[in-house]
Coordinates of C-alpha atoms in Angstrom, one line a residue:
M1 CA 14.6 -0.8 -4.6
A2 CA 11.6 1.2 -5.7
Y3 CA 9.1 -0.4 -8.1
Q4 CA 7.6 1.8 -10.8
E5 CA 4.4 1.4 -12.8
V6 CA 3.7 3.5 -15.9
T7 CA 0.2 3.9 -17.3
T8 CA -1.0 5.8 -20.3
T9 CA -4.5 7.3 -20.6
G10 CA -5.8 8.3 -24.1
Y11 CA -7.3 11.7 -24.9
G12 CA -10.8 10.3 -25.6
T13 CA -10.9 8.5 -22.2
R14 CA -9.8 11.7 -20.4
V15 CA -12.4 13.8 -22.1
G16 CA -15.1 11.2 -21.3
R17 CA -14.1 11.2 -17.7
S18 CA -14.2 15.0 -17.5
F19 CA -17.8 15.0 -18.8
K20 CA -18.8 12.3 -16.4
S21 CA -17.4 14.3 -13.5
I22 CA -19.8 17.1 -14.3
G23 CA -22.7 15.2 -12.6
T24 CA -20.5 14.3 -9.6
G25 CA -19.5 18.0 -9.4
F26 CA -23.1 19.1 -9.2
I27 CA -23.9 16.6 -6.5
L28 CA -20.8 17.7 -4.5
F29 CA -21.8 21.4 -5.1
C30 CA -25.2 20.8 -3.6
A31 CA -23.8 18.8 -0.7
A32 CA -21.2 21.6 0.1
T33 CA -23.8 24.3 -0.1
A34 CA -26.0 22.2 2.4
L35 CA -23.0 21.8 4.6
L36 CA -22.4 25.6 4.8
W37 CA -26.1 26.2 5.5
W38 CA -26.3 23.5 8.1
N39 CA -23.1 24.7 9.8
E40 CA -24.4 28.2 10.3
G41 CA -27.6 26.9 11.8
R42 CA -25.7 24.5 14.1
A43 CA -23.4 27.3 15.2
V44 CA -26.3 29.7 16.0
K45 CA -28.3 27.0 17.8
T46 CA -25.3 25.9 19.8
A47 CA -24.4 29.4 20.8
K48 CA -28.0 30.1 21.9
M49 CA -28.0 26.9 23.9
L50 CA -24.7 27.7 25.6
E51 CA -25.9 31.2 26.4
E52 CA -29.1 29.7 28.0
A53 CA -27.1 27.1 29.9
G54 CA -24.6 29.8 31.1
G55 CA -27.4 31.7 32.7
A56 CA -29.1 28.6 34.2
W57 CA -26.5 26.5 35.9
V58 CA -26.1 26.5 39.7
E59 CA -23.2 25.3 41.9
M60 CA -23.4 21.8 43.4
P61 CA -21.7 22.4 46.7
N62 CA -21.6 18.8 48.0
P63 CA -21.9 16.0 45.5
G64 CA -21.3 13.5 48.4
K65 CA -24.9 14.0 49.6
I66 CA -28.1 13.9 47.5
D67 CA -29.9 17.2 47.5
K68 CA -33.5 16.9 46.4
N69 CA -33.7 20.7 45.9
L70 CA -31.3 20.3 43.0
D71 CA -33.5 17.8 41.2
G72 CA -34.1 19.1 37.6
E73 CA -31.5 21.8 37.9
L74 CA -28.5 22.2 35.6
V75 CA -25.6 21.9 38.1
C76 CA -21.8 22.1 38.0
G77 CA -19.9 20.1 40.6
T78 CA -16.6 18.4 41.2
A79 CA -16.0 15.0 42.9
M80 CA -14.1 11.7 42.5
A81 CA -15.4 9.4 39.8
T82 CA -15.2 5.9 41.4
T83 CA -16.4 2.4 40.8
E84 CA -16.7 -1.0 42.5
D85 CA -17.1 -2.9 39.2
S86 CA -14.5 -5.5 38.3
L87 CA -13.8 -5.8 34.6
I88 CA -12.2 -9.0 33.2
D89 CA -10.6 -9.6 29.8
N90 CA -11.6 -13.3 29.4
Q91 CA -9.3 -13.9 26.4
F92 CA -6.2 -13.2 28.5
G93 CA -7.5 -13.9 32.0
V94 CA -6.6 -10.4 33.3
G95 CA -8.8 -7.9 35.1
S96 CA -9.0 -5.1 37.5
K97 CA -11.4 -2.9 39.5
A98 CA -11.5 0.0 37.0
I99 CA -13.8 2.3 35.1
A100 CA -12.7 0.8 31.8
L101 CA -10.3 -1.8 30.4
K102 CA -8.7 -1.2 26.9
R103 CA -6.8 -3.6 24.7
K104 CA -4.9 -2.2 21.8
V105 CA -3.3 -4.5 19.2
E106 CA -0.5 -3.8 16.7
Y107 CA 1.0 -5.9 13.9
Y108 CA 4.5 -5.6 12.4
Q109 CA 3.9 -5.6 8.7
W110 CA 5.3 -4.7 5.3
V111 CA 3.5 -1.5 4.2
E112 CA 3.2 -0.3 0.6
H113 CA 3.6 3.5 -0.1
S114 CA 2.9 5.0 -3.5
E115 CA 3.7 8.4 -5.1
S116 CA 2.3 9.3 -8.6
H117 CA 3.5 11.9 -11.1
S118 CA 1.5 12.7 -14.2
E119 CA 2.6 14.4 -17.4
D120 CA 0.6 15.6 -20.4
K121 CA 1.8 14.7 -23.9
L122 CA 1.1 16.3 -27.2
G123 CA -2.1 14.8 -28.6
G124 CA -3.9 14.7 -25.3
K125 CA -2.4 11.6 -23.7
E126 CA -1.5 11.5 -20.0
V127 CA 1.4 9.4 -18.8
T128 CA 1.3 8.6 -15.1
T129 CA 4.4 7.2 -13.3
T130 CA 3.6 5.6 -9.9
T131 CA 6.5 4.7 -7.6
Y132 CA 5.9 2.1 -5.0
T133 CA 8.2 1.8 -1.9
Y134 CA 7.9 -0.6 1.0
S135 CA 8.8 -0.4 4.7
Q136 CA 8.2 -2.4 7.8
E137 CA 5.9 -0.7 10.3
W138 CA 3.6 -1.3 13.3
V139 CA 0.0 -1.0 12.1
S140 CA -3.4 -1.5 13.6
S141 CA -4.5 -4.3 11.4
P142 CA -2.9 -7.0 9.2
V143 CA -1.9 -5.9 5.7
Q144 CA -2.8 -8.0 2.7
S145 CA 0.5 -8.2 0.9
S146 CA -1.0 -10.3 -1.9
Q147 CA -2.3 -7.0 -3.3
F148 CA 1.1 -5.3 -3.5
K149 CA 2.2 -4.1 -6.9
D150 CA 5.8 -5.2 -6.6
P151 CA 5.9 -9.0 -7.1
A152 CA 9.0 -9.2 -4.9
Y153 CA 6.9 -8.1 -1.9
Q154 CA 3.8 -10.0 -2.6
N155 CA 2.8 -12.6 0.1
K156 CA 5.6 -11.3 2.4
N157 CA 3.2 -10.6 5.3
M158 CA 1.9 -13.0 7.9
V159 CA 0.8 -12.7 11.5
L160 CA 1.7 -14.9 14.4
T161 CA -1.8 -14.5 15.9
T162 CA -4.9 -12.4 15.4
V163 CA -6.3 -10.4 18.3
E164 CA -9.1 -7.8 18.3
D165 CA -9.1 -4.4 19.9
Q166 CA -11.5 -4.3 22.8
E167 CA -13.0 -1.8 25.3
Q168 CA -15.0 -2.6 28.4
W169 CA -16.7 0.1 30.5
A170 CA -18.1 -0.2 34.0
E171 CA -21.8 0.2 34.3
N172 CA -21.8 1.7 37.7
V173 CA -19.6 4.7 38.2
N174 CA -20.2 6.9 41.2
F175 CA -19.9 10.7 41.4
G176 CA -20.1 11.2 45.1
A177 CA -23.6 10.1 46.1
Y178 CA -24.7 10.2 42.4
K179 CA -24.3 7.9 39.5
L180 CA -22.9 8.9 36.1
N181 CA -24.8 8.0 33.0
E182 CA -23.1 6.2 30.1
S183 CA -22.2 9.3 28.1
L184 CA -20.5 10.9 31.1
I185 CA -18.7 7.7 31.9
H186 CA -17.2 7.5 28.4
S187 CA -15.8 11.0 28.8
I188 CA -13.4 10.0 31.6
S189 CA -9.9 9.8 30.3
S190 CA -7.6 9.0 33.3
R191 CA -5.6 6.2 31.6
E192 CA -3.0 4.1 33.2
A193 CA -0.9 1.1 32.1
M194 CA -2.4 -2.1 33.5
E195 CA 0.1 -4.5 35.0
L196 CA -0.4 -8.0 33.6
A197 CA -0.6 -11.3 35.5
I198 CA -1.4 -13.9 32.8
S199 CA -1.2 -17.4 34.1
E200 CA 1.7 -19.7 33.2
N201 CA -0.7 -22.3 31.6
L202 CA -2.2 -19.7 29.3
L203 CA 1.2 -18.3 28.3
T204 CA 2.3 -21.8 27.5
Q205 CA -0.7 -22.3 25.2
F206 CA 0.0 -19.0 23.5
D207 CA 3.7 -19.9 23.0
K208 CA 2.9 -23.3 21.4
A209 CA 0.4 -21.7 19.0
T210 CA 2.8 -18.9 18.1
K211 CA 5.7 -21.3 17.6
A212 CA 3.6 -23.3 15.1
A213 CA 2.6 -20.2 13.2
Y214 CA 6.2 -19.0 13.2
E215 CA 7.6 -22.3 11.8
R216 CA 4.9 -22.5 9.1
F217 CA 6.1 -19.2 7.7
Y218 CA 9.8 -19.0 8.6
G219 CA 10.5 -22.7 8.7
V220 CA 11.8 -24.9 11.5
Q221 CA 14.7 -23.5 13.3
Q222 CA 17.8 -25.6 13.0
P223 CA 19.5 -26.5 16.3
A224 CA 22.8 -24.8 16.9
Q225 CA 25.8 -26.8 15.9
P226 CA 28.0 -28.0 18.8
V227 CA 31.2 -26.0 19.2
Q228 CA 34.3 -28.0 18.3
P229 CA 36.9 -28.1 21.0
T230 CA 39.8 -25.9 20.2
Q231 CA 43.4 -26.5 20.8
N232 CA 44.9 -25.2 24.0
V233 CA 46.3 -21.8 23.4
V234 CA 48.9 -20.4 25.7
L235 CA 48.2 -16.8 26.5
S236 CA 50.7 -14.3 27.5
D237 CA 50.4 -12.5 30.9
S238 CA 49.1 -9.3 29.2
A239 CA 46.5 -11.3 27.2
K240 CA 45.4 -13.1 30.4
A241 CA 44.9 -9.7 32.1
V242 CA 42.8 -8.5 29.2
A243 CA 40.7 -11.6 29.2
D244 CA 40.2 -11.4 33.0
S245 CA 39.1 -7.8 32.6
L246 CA 36.6 -8.7 29.9
K247 CA 35.2 -11.5 32.0
A248 CA 34.8 -9.2 34.9
V249 CA 32.8 -6.7 32.8
S250 CA 30.7 -9.5 31.4
D251 CA 30.0 -10.8 34.9
S252 CA 29.0 -7.3 36.0
I253 CA 26.6 -6.8 33.1
Q254 CA 25.1 -10.2 33.8
A255 CA 24.6 -9.3 37.4
V256 CA 22.8 -6.1 36.5
T257 CA 20.6 -8.0 34.1
D258 CA 19.8 -10.6 36.7
S259 CA 18.9 -7.9 39.2
I260 CA 16.6 -6.2 36.7
M261 CA 14.9 -9.5 35.8
K262 CA 14.5 -10.3 39.5
H263 CA 12.7 -7.1 40.2
A264 CA 10.5 -7.3 37.2
E265 CA 7.9 -9.4 39.0
N266 CA 5.4 -9.6 36.1
K267 CA 8.0 -10.2 33.4
K268 CA 7.7 -13.7 31.9
D269 CA 9.6 -14.9 28.9
F270 CA 8.9 -17.9 26.7
E271 CA 10.5 -18.7 23.4
Y272 CA 7.8 -16.9 21.3
V273 CA 5.7 -15.0 23.9
H274 CA 6.9 -12.3 26.3
Q275 CA 5.0 -10.5 29.0
A276 CA 6.4 -7.3 30.5
G277 CA 4.7 -4.4 32.1
N278 CA 1.4 -3.8 30.3
V279 CA 2.5 -5.4 27.0
L280 CA 2.1 -9.0 25.8
Y281 CA 4.5 -9.6 22.8
Y282 CA 4.2 -12.4 20.3
G283 CA 7.6 -12.9 18.5
K284 CA 11.1 -14.2 19.1
V285 CA 12.9 -11.0 20.2
P286 CA 10.8 -8.0 21.3
G287 CA 13.7 -5.6 20.8
S288 CA 14.2 -6.7 17.2
P289 CA 10.7 -7.3 15.6
Q290 CA 10.1 -9.5 12.6
V291 CA 7.3 -9.4 10.1
G292 CA 4.3 -11.1 11.7
D293 CA 5.1 -10.1 15.3
V294 CA 2.2 -8.8 17.4
R295 CA 2.1 -6.7 20.5
V296 CA -0.9 -6.2 22.7
T297 CA -1.1 -3.2 25.1
F298 CA -3.4 -3.1 28.0
E299 CA -4.6 0.1 29.7
K300 CA -7.3 0.9 32.3
I301 CA -9.3 4.0 33.2
V302 CA -8.8 4.6 36.9
P303 CA -10.8 6.7 39.4
A304 CA -10.1 10.4 39.1
K305 CA -11.4 13.9 40.1
V306 CA -13.8 15.2 37.5
T307 CA -16.2 18.1 37.0
V308 CA -19.7 17.4 35.7
M309 CA -22.2 19.9 34.2
S310 CA -25.5 18.2 33.7
V311 CA -29.1 18.2 34.9
V312 CA -29.8 16.3 38.2
D313 CA -32.2 13.4 37.6
G314 CA -32.9 11.8 41.0
D315 CA -29.6 10.1 41.9
S316 CA -28.2 10.4 38.4
F317 CA -27.9 12.9 35.6
K318 CA -29.4 13.7 32.2
P319 CA -28.6 16.2 29.4
F320 CA -29.7 19.8 29.6
K321 CA -32.3 20.6 26.9
A322 CA -32.4 24.2 25.7
K323 CA -35.5 26.0 24.3
N324 CA -34.3 25.4 20.8
G325 CA -34.1 21.6 21.4
K326 CA -30.3 21.4 21.6
R327 CA -28.9 19.2 24.4
F328 CA -25.8 19.7 26.5
Q329 CA -23.9 17.9 29.2
T330 CA -20.2 17.5 29.7
L331 CA -17.6 15.9 31.9
V332 CA -14.1 17.4 32.1
M333 CA -11.0 16.1 34.0
G334 CA -10.0 18.0 37.2
K335 CA -11.7 20.9 38.8
K336 CA -13.3 23.7 36.7
T337 CA -16.0 26.3 37.3
G338 CA -19.2 26.4 35.3
D339 CA -18.1 29.7 33.7
E340 CA -14.9 28.0 32.5
I341 CA -16.8 25.1 31.1
I342 CA -19.2 27.3 29.2
E343 CA -16.4 29.4 27.8
D344 CA -14.5 26.4 26.6
A345 CA -17.6 25.1 24.9
Q346 CA -18.1 28.4 23.2
D347 CA -14.5 28.4 22.0
A348 CA -15.0 24.9 20.7
N349 CA -18.2 25.9 18.9
S350 CA -16.4 28.8 17.3
M351 CA -13.5 26.6 16.2
W352 CA -15.8 24.0 14.6
T353 CA -17.8 26.7 12.9
W354 CA -14.6 27.9 11.1
V355 CA -13.5 24.4 10.4
F356 CA -16.8 23.6 8.6
R357 CA -16.8 26.9 6.8
I358 CA -13.3 26.4 5.4
L359 CA -14.2 22.8 4.5
G360 CA -17.4 23.9 2.8
I361 CA -15.7 26.6 0.8
F362 CA -13.0 24.1 -0.3
L363 CA -15.7 21.6 -1.4
V364 CA -17.6 24.2 -3.3
V365 CA -14.5 25.2 -5.3
T366 CA -13.6 21.6 -5.9
A367 CA -17.1 20.9 -7.2
L368 CA -16.9 23.9 -9.6
K369 CA -13.5 22.7 -10.9
M370 CA -15.1 19.3 -11.6
I371 CA -18.0 20.9 -13.4
F372 CA -15.9 23.2 -15.6
G373 CA -12.9 20.9 -15.8
F374 CA -13.9 19.8 -19.3
L375 CA -13.0 23.2 -20.7
S376 CA -9.3 22.7 -20.1
M377 CA -9.5 19.0 -20.8
I378 CA -10.7 19.6 -24.3
L379 CA -7.5 21.6 -25.0
K380 CA -5.2 18.8 -23.6
V381 CA -4.1 18.1 -27.2
V382 CA -1.9 21.2 -26.8
P383 CA -0.7 21.1 -23.2
F384 CA 0.5 24.7 -23.2
L385 CA -3.0 26.0 -24.1
S386 CA -4.6 23.6 -21.6
S387 CA -2.4 24.9 -18.8
I388 CA -3.4 28.5 -19.6
M389 CA -7.1 27.5 -19.7
G390 CA -6.8 25.5 -16.5
F391 CA -5.2 28.4 -14.7
G392 CA -8.0 30.7 -15.8
V393 CA -10.7 28.2 -14.9
G394 CA -9.1 27.7 -11.5
I395 CA -9.1 31.4 -10.7
I396 CA -12.7 31.8 -11.8
C397 CA -13.8 28.7 -9.8
W398 CA -12.1 30.2 -6.7
V399 CA -13.7 33.6 -7.2
I400 CA -17.2 32.1 -7.9
G401 CA -16.8 29.5 -5.1
V402 CA -15.8 32.0 -2.4
A403 CA -18.5 34.4 -3.5
W404 CA -21.2 31.7 -3.5
S405 CA -20.1 30.5 -0.1
L406 CA -20.3 33.9 1.4
I407 CA -23.8 34.4 -0.1
V408 CA -24.9 31.1 1.4
I409 CA -23.4 32.1 4.8
A410 CA -25.1 35.5 4.7
L411 CA -28.5 34.0 3.7
A412 CA -28.1 31.5 6.5
W413 CA -27.5 34.2 9.0
L414 CA -30.6 36.1 7.6
F415 CA -32.6 32.9 8.2
Y416 CA -31.3 31.9 11.6
R417 CA -30.6 35.4 13.0
P418 CA -32.9 37.7 11.0
I419 CA -32.9 40.6 13.4
L420 CA -29.1 40.7 13.7
A421 CA -28.7 40.1 9.9
I422 CA -31.2 42.9 9.1
C423 CA -29.3 45.3 11.4
L424 CA -26.0 44.4 9.8
I425 CA -27.5 44.9 6.4
A426 CA -29.0 48.2 7.4
I427 CA -25.7 49.4 8.8
A428 CA -23.9 48.3 5.7
G429 CA -26.5 50.0 3.5
F430 CA -26.2 53.2 5.6
L431 CA -22.4 53.2 5.2
V432 CA -22.7 52.7 1.5
W433 CA -25.2 55.5 1.2
V434 CA -23.0 57.8 3.3
F435 CA -20.0 57.1 1.2
A436 CA -21.8 56.9 -2.1
F437 CA -24.0 60.0 -1.8
K438 CA -23.1 62.2 1.1
G439 CA -19.5 61.4 0.5
K440 CA -19.8 62.3 -3.1
D441 CA -21.3 65.7 -2.2
K442 CA -18.6 66.2 0.3
L443 CA -15.9 65.3 -2.2
K444 CA -17.4 67.8 -4.7
E445 CA -17.3 70.5 -2.0
L446 CA -13.7 69.7 -1.1
A447 CA -12.8 69.7 -4.8
A448 CA -14.4 73.1 -5.3
K449 CA -12.5 74.5 -2.4
A450 CA -9.3 73.0 -3.6
S451 CA -9.9 74.4 -7.1
A452 CA -10.7 77.8 -5.7
K453 CA -7.5 77.7 -3.6
N454 CA -5.3 76.6 -6.5
A455 CA -6.8 79.0 -9.1
P456 CA -4.5 81.8 -10.2
Q457 CA -5.3 85.0 -8.4
P458 CA -5.6 88.4 -10.4
A459 CA -2.6 90.8 -10.0
A460 CA -3.0 93.3 -7.2
V461 CA -3.4 97.0 -8.3
V462 CA -1.2 99.3 -6.2
P463 CA -2.8 102.8 -6.0
T464 CA -0.5 105.6 -7.1
E465 CA -0.6 109.3 -6.1
P466 CA -2.0 111.5 -8.8
A467 CA 0.6 113.5 -10.7
A468 CA 0.9 117.2 -9.7
P469 CA -0.8 119.5 -12.2
T470 CA 1.6 121.4 -14.4
T471 CA 1.3 125.2 -14.2
P472 CA 1.8 127.2 -17.4
T473 CA 4.9 129.2 -17.4
D474 CA 5.6 132.5 -19.1
N475 CA 7.6 132.7 -22.2
I476 CA 11.1 133.6 -21.4
E477 CA 13.1 135.3 -24.1
A478 CA 16.5 134.2 -24.5

């Protein structure tokens, strides 16, 4: 059942907090502006570096043989990344010849989730209702249940053992006849499950320690009561047939289970510790976890085909350094050409540029809302008026925030790419001039023509033949 907590914050406290947030808002505003400026500079420098690298790299045709002519050159080559180093996890006594060993630990715990809903009251008070719910989940670290809000769930968590996550990397990884540096080695991602072979003695120690921890929390398990003998029951022939059928099915299931267990060579089961595949499980039943259970998963990085773009440094590699000081080297899985690597890097640069731009704009708007939030907070005594003010402040903050962010981005481009920025400004100014002035004259000309065309025309005068002159006639007497 969900647990709820209701808190009330007074009007004076809320107004005081809103004024205090003004200072935080100014700091966030400056930081967001700096982020926008930095991002544009980073994007431009990275683009120039990739452009320079794209025109400088050469193909490494045979990484299996050291070529002194390639020393100091930015090369792109494909070969198998291999190692002869053996890595050992001393805590569990397992190891392998691998590029890396990785140990991941998870704990089955009660986890607290919260959801809050706030409501403004007349007079400026705020009533916040927080609902807490709890669920059992696998998490990466133990959860302190003593801090839970619901007393019914406090101190409900425990762990049967504590194990740290761990990564080990080989120091010597070969790329044909060359050696990879640490940065390139850590870029290899050919993961595989590592089959475990933990000794019986070590598993026995783990089982005893886990059992003690289990019994401290859950109590000592009582032995099962012996089953009392039942009276002989006489079954009918049909009942006997059904019983025989059920027994046959049970025997078949058991045979299949025994076969699976027989072929699972590295599967070892103790009462509280179970090893199967690449997982070591602390708990009674792996398929039905209880709070406190722990599972440890082991993986390794195995040899794989990789493509490297870096500068040859003797029998190893070092990052490419562009004229603007930016450095570049990369390792990708599989076979790729240098042009494909540069194109992917340019796409990634463009993506991160837009990610930081959107983040910067959002932070600028958030900072402005923090700065001007007191305006709507003062009116919280009348929630309706405060909502109207808050809506208006929000719109103004978005308009100002977006406009300010665009100005910062434009100025950054003017600083980092002055020629391009000046050209863009000149083009924009020319377009404005054309439409504002030439366009205005053109519109006047078109308007004059339209007016002349639509003006009423004078009626056309049709010429008529002159009337024939009348000749005087003689007086005629009747």
